[in-house]
PDB file of N, CA, C and O in Angstrom:
ATOM      1  N   MET Z   1    -103.219   2.617   4.255  1.00 85.00           N
ATOM      2  CA  MET Z   1    -103.582   1.491   3.059  1.00 85.00           C
ATOM      3  C   MET Z   1    -102.360   1.491   2.246  1.00 85.00           C
ATOM      4  O   MET Z   1    -102.158   0.017   2.219  1.00 85.00           O
ATOM      5  N   ALA Z   2    -101.159   2.066   2.528  1.00 90.00           N
ATOM      6  CA  ALA Z   2    -100.156   1.359   1.933  1.00 90.00           C
ATOM      7  C   ALA Z   2     -99.627   0.575   3.288  1.00 90.00           C
ATOM      8  O   ALA Z   2     -98.984  -0.246   2.475  1.00 90.00           O
ATOM      9  N   TRP Z   3    -100.265   0.473   4.148  1.00 91.00           N
ATOM     10  CA  TRP Z   3     -99.515  -1.055   5.614  1.00 91.00           C
ATOM     11  C   TRP Z   3    -100.289  -2.250   4.859  1.00 91.00           C
ATOM     12  O   TRP Z   3     -99.998  -3.126   4.703  1.00 91.00           O
ATOM     13  N   GLU Z   4    -101.697  -1.898   4.400  1.00 93.00           N
ATOM     14  CA  GLU Z   4    -102.466  -2.777   4.169  1.00 93.00           C
ATOM     15  C   GLU Z   4    -101.715  -3.462   2.504  1.00 93.00           C
ATOM     16  O   GLU Z   4    -102.088  -4.752   2.301  1.00 93.00           O
ATOM     17  N   LEU Z   5    -101.315  -2.886   1.654  1.00 92.00           N
ATOM     18  CA  LEU Z   5    -100.990  -3.330   0.536  1.00 92.00           C
ATOM     19  C   LEU Z   5     -99.239  -4.235   0.851  1.00 92.00           C
ATOM     20  O   LEU Z   5     -99.298  -5.018   0.159  1.00 92.00           O
ATOM     21  N   LEU Z   6     -98.744  -3.657   1.247  1.00 92.00           N
ATOM     22  CA  LEU Z   6     -97.699  -4.325   1.716  1.00 92.00           C
ATOM     23  C   LEU Z   6     -97.203  -5.280   2.490  1.00 92.00           C
ATOM     24  O   LEU Z   6     -96.801  -6.363   2.265  1.00 92.00           O
ATOM     25  N   PHE Z   7     -98.116  -5.274   3.905  1.00 93.00           N
ATOM     26  CA  PHE Z   7     -98.583  -6.998   4.633  1.00 93.00           C
ATOM     27  C   PHE Z   7     -99.719  -7.847   3.835  1.00 93.00           C
ATOM     28  O   PHE Z   7     -99.454  -8.685   4.323  1.00 93.00           O
ATOM     29  N   GLY Z   8    -100.270  -7.172   3.007  1.00 94.00           N
ATOM     30  CA  GLY Z   8    -101.623  -8.108   2.667  1.00 94.00           C
ATOM     31  C   GLY Z   8    -101.612  -8.767   1.112  1.00 94.00           C
ATOM     32  O   GLY Z   8    -102.199  -9.224   0.533  1.00 94.00           O
ATOM     33  N   SER Z   9    -100.421  -8.494   0.408  1.00 95.00           N
ATOM     34  CA  SER Z   9    -100.374  -8.619  -1.288  1.00 95.00           C
ATOM     35  C   SER Z   9     -99.381  -9.474  -1.117  1.00 95.00           C
ATOM     36  O   SER Z   9     -98.413  -9.460  -0.645  1.00 95.00           O
ATOM     37  N   ASP Z  10     -99.603 -10.185  -2.171  1.00 95.00           N
ATOM     38  CA  ASP Z  10     -98.047 -11.035  -2.772  1.00 95.00           C
ATOM     39  C   ASP Z  10     -97.112 -10.140  -3.283  1.00 95.00           C
ATOM     40  O   ASP Z  10     -95.885 -10.001  -2.694  1.00 95.00           O
ATOM     41  N   ILE Z  11     -97.475  -8.808  -3.882  1.00 95.00           N
ATOM     42  CA  ILE Z  11     -96.287  -8.197  -4.350  1.00 95.00           C
ATOM     43  C   ILE Z  11     -95.243  -7.028  -3.495  1.00 95.00           C
ATOM     44  O   ILE Z  11     -94.737  -7.177  -2.933  1.00 95.00           O
ATOM     45  N   GLY Z  12     -96.769  -6.560  -2.538  1.00 95.00           N
ATOM     46  CA  GLY Z  12     -96.078  -5.841  -1.134  1.00 95.00           C
ATOM     47  C   GLY Z  12     -95.008  -7.491  -0.256  1.00 95.00           C
ATOM     48  O   GLY Z  12     -94.633  -6.837   0.015  1.00 95.00           O
ATOM     49  N   LEU Z  13     -95.465  -8.375   0.000  1.00 96.00           N
ATOM     50  CA  LEU Z  13     -94.774  -9.171   0.703  1.00 96.00           C
ATOM     51  C   LEU Z  13     -93.162 -10.192  -0.086  1.00 96.00           C
ATOM     52  O   LEU Z  13     -92.280  -9.623   0.813  1.00 96.00           O
ATOM     53  N   MET Z  14     -93.693  -9.459  -1.251  1.00 97.00           N
ATOM     54  CA  MET Z  14     -92.095 -10.337  -2.081  1.00 97.00           C
ATOM     55  C   MET Z  14     -91.174  -8.629  -2.037  1.00 97.00           C
ATOM     56  O   MET Z  14     -90.324  -8.373  -1.983  1.00 97.00           O
ATOM     57  N   SER Z  15     -92.049  -7.317  -2.261  1.00 96.00           N
ATOM     58  CA  SER Z  15     -91.494  -6.316  -1.408  1.00 96.00           C
ATOM     59  C   SER Z  15     -90.499  -6.058  -0.313  1.00 96.00           C
ATOM     60  O   SER Z  15     -89.632  -5.369  -0.357  1.00 96.00           O
ATOM     61  N   LEU Z  16     -91.318  -6.299   0.379  1.00 96.00           N
ATOM     62  CA  LEU Z  16     -90.912  -6.617   1.638  1.00 96.00           C
ATOM     63  C   LEU Z  16     -89.592  -7.481   1.766  1.00 96.00           C
ATOM     64  O   LEU Z  16     -88.789  -6.798   2.946  1.00 96.00           O
ATOM     65  N   ALA Z  17     -89.858  -8.944   1.127  1.00 97.00           N
ATOM     66  CA  ALA Z  17     -88.511  -9.446   1.350  1.00 97.00           C
ATOM     67  C   ALA Z  17     -87.470  -9.109   0.794  1.00 97.00           C
ATOM     68  O   ALA Z  17     -86.247  -9.351   1.120  1.00 97.00           O
ATOM     69  N   VAL Z  18     -87.271  -8.249  -0.270  1.00 98.00           N
ATOM     70  CA  VAL Z  18     -86.288  -7.586  -1.265  1.00 98.00           C
ATOM     71  C   VAL Z  18     -85.789  -6.624  -0.199  1.00 98.00           C
ATOM     72  O   VAL Z  18     -84.687  -6.740  -0.339  1.00 98.00           O
ATOM     73  N   ILE Z  19     -86.262  -5.866   0.726  1.00 97.00           N
ATOM     74  CA  ILE Z  19     -86.499  -4.772   1.288  1.00 97.00           C
ATOM     75  C   ILE Z  19     -85.219  -5.322   2.560  1.00 97.00           C
ATOM     76  O   ILE Z  19     -84.003  -4.761   2.524  1.00 97.00           O
ATOM     77  N   ILE Z  20     -85.719  -5.997   3.097  1.00 98.00           N
ATOM     78  CA  ILE Z  20     -85.042  -6.688   4.095  1.00 98.00           C
ATOM     79  C   ILE Z  20     -83.669  -7.573   3.625  1.00 98.00           C
ATOM     80  O   ILE Z  20     -82.477  -7.675   4.421  1.00 98.00           O
ATOM     81  N   GLY Z  21     -84.038  -8.242   2.595  1.00 98.00           N
ATOM     82  CA  GLY Z  21     -82.492  -8.625   1.854  1.00 98.00           C
ATOM     83  C   GLY Z  21     -81.997  -7.637   1.712  1.00 98.00           C
ATOM     84  O   GLY Z  21     -80.132  -8.108   2.108  1.00 98.00           O
ATOM     85  N   VAL Z  22     -82.152  -6.810   1.274  1.00 98.00           N
ATOM     86  CA  VAL Z  22     -81.179  -5.644   0.763  1.00 98.00           C
ATOM     87  C   VAL Z  22     -80.629  -5.141   1.700  1.00 98.00           C
ATOM     88  O   VAL Z  22     -78.822  -4.760   2.685  1.00 98.00           O
ATOM     89  N   LEU Z  23     -81.194  -4.858   3.294  1.00 98.00           N
ATOM     90  CA  LEU Z  23     -80.980  -4.006   4.393  1.00 98.00           C
ATOM     91  C   LEU Z  23     -79.942  -5.375   4.814  1.00 98.00           C
ATOM     92  O   LEU Z  23     -78.604  -4.918   5.968  1.00 98.00           O
ATOM     93  N   VAL Z  24     -79.976  -6.468   5.384  1.00 98.00           N
ATOM     94  CA  VAL Z  24     -78.717  -7.195   6.257  1.00 98.00           C
ATOM     95  C   VAL Z  24     -77.973  -7.708   4.869  1.00 98.00           C
ATOM     96  O   VAL Z  24     -77.215  -7.940   5.411  1.00 98.00           O
ATOM     97  N   ILE Z  25     -77.952  -7.867   3.449  1.00 98.00           N
ATOM     98  CA  ILE Z  25     -76.905  -7.874   2.277  1.00 98.00           C
ATOM     99  C   ILE Z  25     -75.100  -6.422   3.513  1.00 98.00           C
ATOM    100  O   ILE Z  25     -74.611  -6.469   3.137  1.00 98.00           O
ATOM    101  N   GLY Z  26     -76.324  -5.260   3.284  1.00 98.00           N
ATOM    102  CA  GLY Z  26     -75.403  -3.892   3.584  1.00 98.00           C
ATOM    103  C   GLY Z  26     -74.965  -4.518   4.476  1.00 98.00           C
ATOM    104  O   GLY Z  26     -73.743  -4.001   4.909  1.00 98.00           O
ATOM    105  N   PHE Z  27     -75.820  -4.627   5.926  1.00 98.00           N
ATOM    106  CA  PHE Z  27     -75.408  -5.016   6.963  1.00 98.00           C
ATOM    107  C   PHE Z  27     -74.091  -5.383   7.293  1.00 98.00           C
ATOM    108  O   PHE Z  27     -73.050  -5.754   7.800  1.00 98.00           O
ATOM    109  N   TYR Z  28     -74.233  -6.912   6.155  1.00 98.00           N
ATOM    110  CA  TYR Z  28     -73.042  -7.528   6.287  1.00 98.00           C
ATOM    111  C   TYR Z  28     -71.803  -7.155   5.378  1.00 98.00           C
ATOM    112  O   TYR Z  28     -70.856  -7.297   6.110  1.00 98.00           O
ATOM    113  N   MET Z  29     -71.780  -6.601   4.241  1.00 98.00           N
ATOM    114  CA  MET Z  29     -70.876  -5.820   3.604  1.00 98.00           C
ATOM    115  C   MET Z  29     -70.099  -4.737   4.889  1.00 98.00           C
ATOM    116  O   MET Z  29     -69.198  -4.834   4.343  1.00 98.00           O
ATOM    117  N   ALA Z  30     -70.990  -3.957   5.975  1.00 98.00           N
ATOM    118  CA  ALA Z  30     -70.515  -3.199   6.296  1.00 98.00           C
ATOM    119  C   ALA Z  30     -69.212  -3.757   7.158  1.00 98.00           C
ATOM    120  O   ALA Z  30     -68.301  -3.525   7.600  1.00 98.00           O
ATOM    121  N   LYS Z  31     -69.753  -4.839   7.558  1.00 98.00           N
ATOM    122  CA  LYS Z  31     -69.016  -5.724   8.968  1.00 98.00           C
ATOM    123  C   LYS Z  31     -67.994  -6.254   8.187  1.00 98.00           C
ATOM    124  O   LYS Z  31     -66.936  -6.028   8.767  1.00 98.00           O
ATOM    125  N   VAL Z  32     -68.136  -6.581   7.114  1.00 98.00           N
ATOM    126  CA  VAL Z  32     -67.053  -7.488   6.606  1.00 98.00           C
ATOM    127  C   VAL Z  32     -65.848  -5.869   6.142  1.00 98.00           C
ATOM    128  O   VAL Z  32     -64.642  -6.060   5.960  1.00 98.00           O
ATOM    129  N   PHE Z  33     -66.368  -5.696   5.191  1.00 98.00           N
ATOM    130  CA  PHE Z  33     -65.405  -4.145   4.770  1.00 98.00           C
ATOM    131  C   PHE Z  33     -64.501  -3.851   6.395  1.00 98.00           C
ATOM    132  O   PHE Z  33     -63.895  -3.487   6.246  1.00 98.00           O
ATOM    133  N   LYS Z  34     -65.426  -3.324   7.088  1.00 97.00           N
ATOM    134  CA  LYS Z  34     -64.782  -3.074   8.351  1.00 97.00           C
ATOM    135  C   LYS Z  34     -63.591  -3.360   8.937  1.00 97.00           C
ATOM    136  O   LYS Z  34     -62.607  -3.044   9.543  1.00 97.00           O
ATOM    137  N   GLN Z  35     -63.782  -5.072   9.154  1.00 97.00           N
ATOM    138  CA  GLN Z  35     -62.964  -5.671   9.069  1.00 97.00           C
ATOM    139  C   GLN Z  35     -61.626  -6.087   8.422  1.00 97.00           C
ATOM    140  O   GLN Z  35     -60.834  -6.135   8.483  1.00 97.00           O
ATOM    141  N   LYS Z  36     -61.876  -5.765   6.955  1.00 96.00           N
ATOM    142  CA  LYS Z  36     -60.798  -5.741   6.316  1.00 96.00           C
ATOM    143  C   LYS Z  36     -60.018  -4.481   5.978  1.00 96.00           C
ATOM    144  O   LYS Z  36     -59.046  -4.276   6.140  1.00 96.00           O
ATOM    145  N   ILE Z  37     -61.005  -3.589   6.688  1.00 95.00           N
ATOM    146  CA  ILE Z  37     -59.810  -2.720   6.503  1.00 95.00           C
ATOM    147  C   ILE Z  37     -58.878  -1.870   8.055  1.00 95.00           C
ATOM    148  O   ILE Z  37     -57.867  -2.119   8.081  1.00 95.00           O
ATOM    149  N   ALA Z  38     -59.869  -3.117   9.271  1.00 94.00           N
ATOM    150  CA  ALA Z  38     -58.890  -3.169   9.890  1.00 94.00           C
ATOM    151  C   ALA Z  38     -57.929  -4.045  10.593  1.00 94.00           C
ATOM    152  O   ALA Z  38     -56.856  -3.699  10.736  1.00 94.00           O
ATOM    153  N   GLU Z  39     -57.435  -5.226   9.783  1.00 94.00           N
ATOM    154  CA  GLU Z  39     -57.007  -6.099   9.188  1.00 94.00           C
ATOM    155  C   GLU Z  39     -55.521  -5.118   8.214  1.00 94.00           C
ATOM    156  O   GLU Z  39     -54.675  -5.592   8.516  1.00 94.00           O
ATOM    157  N   ASP Z  40     -56.317  -4.497   7.502  1.00 93.00           N
ATOM    158  CA  ASP Z  40     -55.210  -3.756   6.221  1.00 93.00           C
ATOM    159  C   ASP Z  40     -54.457  -2.474   7.134  1.00 93.00           C
ATOM    160  O   ASP Z  40     -53.161  -2.553   7.035  1.00 93.00           O
ATOM    161  N   ALA Z  41     -55.147  -2.138   8.031  1.00 92.00           N
ATOM    162  CA  ALA Z  41     -54.542  -0.962   9.235  1.00 92.00           C
ATOM    163  C   ALA Z  41     -53.609  -1.901  10.053  1.00 92.00           C
ATOM    164  O   ALA Z  41     -52.081  -0.975   9.636  1.00 92.00           O
ATOM    165  N   ALA Z  42     -53.735  -3.145  10.447  1.00 92.00           N
ATOM    166  CA  ALA Z  42     -53.080  -3.578  11.486  1.00 92.00           C
ATOM    167  C   ALA Z  42     -51.737  -3.873  10.787  1.00 92.00           C
ATOM    168  O   ALA Z  42     -50.380  -3.836  11.628  1.00 92.00           O
ATOM    169  N   LYS Z  43     -51.656  -4.735   9.493  1.00 91.00           N
ATOM    170  CA  LYS Z  43     -50.744  -4.995   8.937  1.00 91.00           C
ATOM    171  C   LYS Z  43     -49.867  -3.671   8.007  1.00 91.00           C
ATOM    172  O   LYS Z  43     -48.225  -4.248   8.211  1.00 91.00           O
ATOM    173  N   HIS Z  44     -50.563  -3.018   8.051  1.00 90.00           N
ATOM    174  CA  HIS Z  44     -49.614  -1.465   7.497  1.00 90.00           C
ATOM    175  C   HIS Z  44     -49.068  -0.522   8.845  1.00 90.00           C
ATOM    176  O   HIS Z  44     -48.422   0.639   8.535  1.00 90.00           O
ATOM    177  N   GLY Z  45     -49.011  -1.023  10.291  1.00 80.00           N
ATOM    178  CA  GLY Z  45     -48.391  -0.118  11.363  1.00 80.00           C
ATOM    179  C   GLY Z  45     -49.802   0.414  11.589  1.00 80.00           C
ATOM    180  O   GLY Z  45     -48.965   1.650  12.480  1.00 80.00           O
ATOM    181  N   SER Z  46     -50.935   1.198  10.967  1.00 63.00           N
ATOM    182  CA  SER Z  46     -51.418   2.281  11.187  1.00 63.00           C
ATOM    183  C   SER Z  46     -52.581   2.109  12.322  1.00 63.00           C
ATOM    184  O   SER Z  46     -53.135   0.605  13.103  1.00 63.00           O
ATOM    185  N   LYS Z  47     -53.288   2.910  12.534  1.00 55.00           N
ATOM    186  CA  LYS Z  47     -54.159   2.637  14.120  1.00 55.00           C
ATOM    187  C   LYS Z  47     -55.582   2.737  13.534  1.00 55.00           C
ATOM    188  O   LYS Z  47     -55.604   3.238  12.461  1.00 55.00           O
TER     189      LYS Z  47
END
């Protein structure tokens, strides 16, 4: 029932798009933050 609503209705597909978008943005932000932390640590001589 829930899967049919998620994949079979307009509201469900829009919700799925939002969920996927939030996950993609979260992974991208984590990657950028990790790079910035490593860059800052190297700049200050830490490991």
